CSV table of C-alpha atoms in Angstrom, one decimal:
chain,number,residue,atom,x,y,z
A,1,MET,CA,0.2,-0.1,0.3
A,2,ASP,CA,1.5,3.3,-0.8
A,3,HIS,CA,1.5,5.4,2.3
A,4,SER,CA,2.7,8.3,0.6
A,5,ALA,CA,-0.3,10.7,1.2
A,6,HIS,CA,-0.4,9.8,4.3
A,7,HIS,CA,0.2,12.4,7.0
A,8,THR,CA,3.3,13.7,5.6
A,9,ASP,CA,3.3,17.2,7.8
A,10,THR,CA,2.8,15.8,11.0
A,11,ALA,CA,4.2,12.5,13.1
A,12,HIS,CA,1.8,10.0,13.8
A,13,GLU,CA,1.6,7.0,16.4
A,14,HIS,CA,1.7,3.9,14.3
A,15,ALA,CA,-1.0,2.6,16.3
A,16,THR,CA,-3.1,5.2,14.8
A,17,HIS,CA,-2.0,4.2,11.0
A,18,GLU,CA,-3.5,0.5,12.2
A,19,THR,CA,-6.3,2.0,13.3
A,20,HIS,CA,-8.0,4.8,11.2
A,21,HIS,CA,-10.5,3.5,8.4
A,22,ALA,CA,-8.1,1.3,6.3
A,23,PRO,CA,-9.2,-1.8,4.4
A,24,ALA,CA,-9.7,-4.8,5.6
A,25,GLY,CA,-6.7,-7.0,5.9
A,26,HIS,CA,-4.6,-4.0,5.9
A,27,ALA,CA,-2.9,-4.4,9.0
A,28,ALA,CA,-2.1,-8.4,7.8
A,29,ARG,CA,-0.9,-6.8,4.3
A,30,HIS,CA,1.7,-4.3,6.2
A,31,ASP,CA,5.1,-6.3,5.6
A,32,GLY,CA,4.4,-7.6,10.0
A,33,HIS,CA,4.3,-4.1,11.1
A,34,ALA,CA,1.0,-4.9,13.1
A,35,HIS,CA,0.7,-4.6,16.5
A,36,GLY,CA,2.1,-7.7,18.4
A,37,ALA,CA,3.6,-9.0,14.7
A,38,ALA,CA,7.3,-7.9,14.8
A,39,SER,CA,9.4,-10.5,13.9
A,40,TRP,CA,12.9,-11.4,15.1
A,41,GLY,CA,14.5,-10.2,11.8
A,42,MET,CA,12.3,-7.1,12.0
A,43,ALA,CA,14.5,-6.0,15.2
A,44,ALA,CA,17.4,-7.4,14.2
A,45,LYS,CA,17.2,-4.9,10.9
A,46,ALA,CA,16.0,-1.9,13.1
A,47,THR,CA,18.7,-2.8,15.7
A,48,LEU,CA,21.4,-3.0,13.2
A,49,HIS,CA,20.7,0.1,11.6
A,50,CYS,CA,20.7,1.8,15.0
A,51,LEU,CA,23.9,0.5,15.5
A,52,THR,CA,25.9,1.3,12.3
A,53,GLY,CA,25.3,4.6,13.4
A,54,CYS,CA,25.6,4.4,16.9
A,55,ALA,CA,29.5,2.6,15.8
A,56,ILE,CA,30.2,5.9,13.6
A,57,GLY,CA,29.8,8.4,16.0
A,58,GLU,CA,31.4,6.5,19.0
A,59,ILE,CA,34.4,5.6,17.1
A,60,LEU,CA,34.8,9.0,15.6
A,61,GLY,CA,34.3,10.0,18.7
A,62,MET,CA,37.0,7.4,20.4
A,63,VAL,CA,39.2,8.6,17.9
A,64,ILE,CA,38.4,12.3,18.2
A,65,GLY,CA,39.1,12.4,22.1
A,66,THR,CA,42.3,10.4,21.8
A,67,ALA,CA,43.6,12.7,19.2
A,68,LEU,CA,43.0,15.8,21.1
A,69,LEU,CA,44.6,13.8,24.9
A,70,TRP,CA,41.3,14.3,26.7
A,71,GLY,CA,40.9,12.0,29.6
A,72,ASN,CA,38.4,9.1,29.5
A,73,VAL,CA,35.7,11.3,30.9
A,74,PRO,CA,35.5,14.0,28.7
A,75,THR,CA,36.5,11.2,25.5
A,76,MET,CA,33.4,9.1,26.3
A,77,VAL,CA,30.9,12.0,26.6
A,78,LEU,CA,31.9,12.7,22.9
A,79,ALA,CA,31.9,9.5,21.9
A,80,ILE,CA,28.1,9.0,23.3
A,81,SER,CA,27.4,11.8,21.6
A,82,LEU,CA,28.5,11.4,18.7
A,83,ALA,CA,26.3,7.9,18.9
A,84,PHE,CA,23.3,9.8,19.2
A,85,LEU,CA,23.8,12.0,16.7
A,86,PHE,CA,24.7,9.1,14.1
A,87,GLY,CA,21.8,6.9,15.4
A,88,TYR,CA,19.8,9.8,14.9
A,89,SER,CA,20.8,10.8,11.5
A,90,PHE,CA,20.2,7.6,10.0
A,91,THR,CA,16.8,7.6,10.6
A,92,LEU,CA,16.4,11.8,9.8
A,93,PHE,CA,18.0,11.0,6.3
A,94,ALA,CA,15.3,8.2,5.4
A,95,VAL,CA,12.2,10.1,6.9
A,96,ARG,CA,13.1,13.3,5.2
A,97,ARG,CA,13.1,11.5,1.9
A,98,ALA,CA,10.2,10.0,2.5
A,99,GLY,CA,8.2,13.7,2.8
A,100,LEU,CA,8.4,14.3,5.7
A,101,ASP,CA,9.3,18.1,7.0
A,102,LEU,CA,12.2,18.6,9.1
A,103,LYS,CA,10.7,19.5,12.5
A,104,SER,CA,7.8,16.1,11.8
A,105,ALA,CA,11.3,13.9,10.3
A,106,ILE,CA,13.1,15.1,13.9
A,107,LYS,CA,10.0,13.8,16.2
A,108,VAL,CA,9.8,10.4,14.4
A,109,ALA,CA,13.9,10.2,14.4
A,110,LEU,CA,13.4,10.9,18.2
A,111,ALA,CA,10.7,8.7,18.8
A,112,ALA,CA,12.4,5.8,16.6
A,113,ASP,CA,15.5,5.8,18.0
A,114,THR,CA,16.0,7.0,21.6
A,115,VAL,CA,15.4,4.2,23.9
A,116,SER,CA,17.1,1.6,21.2
A,117,ILE,CA,20.5,4.7,21.3
A,118,ALA,CA,20.3,4.4,24.9
A,119,VAL,CA,20.3,0.9,25.9
A,120,MET,CA,22.7,0.3,23.4
A,121,GLU,CA,25.2,3.5,24.4
A,122,PHE,CA,24.8,2.1,27.9
A,123,VAL,CA,25.8,-1.4,27.1
A,124,ASP,CA,28.2,-0.9,25.4
A,125,ASN,CA,29.8,1.7,27.8
A,126,ALA,CA,29.4,-0.7,30.3
A,127,ILE,CA,31.5,-3.4,28.9
A,128,ILE,CA,34.2,-0.8,27.4
A,129,ALA,CA,34.3,0.5,31.6
A,130,LEU,CA,34.6,-3.0,32.9
A,131,THR,CA,36.7,-4.2,31.0
A,132,PRO,CA,40.1,-4.7,32.6
A,133,GLY,CA,42.5,-1.9,30.9
A,134,ALA,CA,40.1,-1.2,28.0
A,135,MET,CA,39.7,2.5,29.1
A,136,ASP,CA,43.1,3.0,28.9
A,137,ALA,CA,44.3,1.0,26.4
A,138,HIS,CA,45.2,2.8,22.7
A,139,LEU,CA,43.8,3.0,19.6
A,140,SER,CA,46.7,0.6,18.4
A,141,ASP,CA,45.5,-2.1,21.1
A,142,GLY,CA,44.0,-4.7,20.3
A,143,LEU,CA,42.1,-4.8,23.8
A,144,PHE,CA,40.7,-1.4,23.0
A,145,TRP,CA,39.1,-3.1,19.6
A,146,SER,CA,38.5,-5.7,21.1
A,147,ALA,CA,36.0,-4.5,24.3
A,148,LEU,CA,35.0,-2.2,21.8
A,149,LEU,CA,33.8,-4.8,19.1
A,150,GLY,CA,32.3,-6.9,22.2
A,151,GLY,CA,31.0,-4.7,23.4
A,152,PHE,CA,29.0,-3.6,20.3
A,153,GLY,CA,28.3,-7.6,19.4
A,154,VAL,CA,26.8,-7.6,23.6
A,155,ALA,CA,24.8,-4.5,22.6
A,156,PHE,CA,23.3,-5.8,19.6
A,157,LEU,CA,22.2,-9.2,21.0
A,158,ILE,CA,20.6,-7.1,24.3
A,159,THR,CA,19.1,-4.2,22.1
A,160,THR,CA,17.2,-6.8,19.6
A,161,PRO,CA,14.3,-8.0,21.8
A,162,VAL,CA,13.7,-4.6,23.4
A,163,ASN,CA,13.5,-3.6,19.6
A,164,LYS,CA,10.9,-6.6,19.0
A,165,TRP,CA,8.9,-5.5,21.9
A,166,MET,CA,8.7,-1.7,20.8
A,167,ILE,CA,7.9,-2.2,17.5
A,168,GLY,CA,5.4,-5.2,18.5
A,169,ARG,CA,3.6,-2.4,20.1
A,170,GLY,CA,3.4,0.2,17.6
A,171,LYS,CA,6.7,1.7,19.7
A,172,GLY,CA,10.2,2.5,18.6
A,173,HIS,CA,11.3,1.7,14.7
A,174,ALA,CA,7.5,0.7,14.0
A,175,VAL,CA,7.1,4.5,14.2
A,176,VAL,CA,9.1,5.0,10.9
A,177,HIS,CA,7.5,2.2,8.8
A,178,ALA,CA,4.0,4.8,9.3
A,179,HIS,CA,6.1,7.1,6.5
A,180,HIS,CA,7.6,4.3,4.3
């Protein structure tokens, strides 16, 4: 079904999308986006989308902080901030291409990605912080990269069920699907 004419001037909840005067069977034909129908594949795809933006931002923040000889705390603050920025930007650009105005696109990106990015960043940074020596490792050290990449892997495994639960309730990444 073509959704290009659906509410392109304001963001709306996926729940509203499913309950307005849709043709019979509309929810069933909506690629499994109906409430409670979130697949593991859909959740993994949403998590991978989030992880990509987070990884770019976090690695860039670590590189910048290290290059500027910053301490651990300011480097982590920069890395986490850039992870959120890049994570949101992937969704922002996608929904802007779908025709949303900037204000609505920002609302959709915030609704779609905030919980996913927050869980991912909490898990990833906790693993880095709890890995002995990882906080003091340099970019050229295998320990730095193994802690960072291992943290991303664990964060993916923990965030995917969170995204599945949210998508199944019309929240999180499901908000983006209302604008495709």
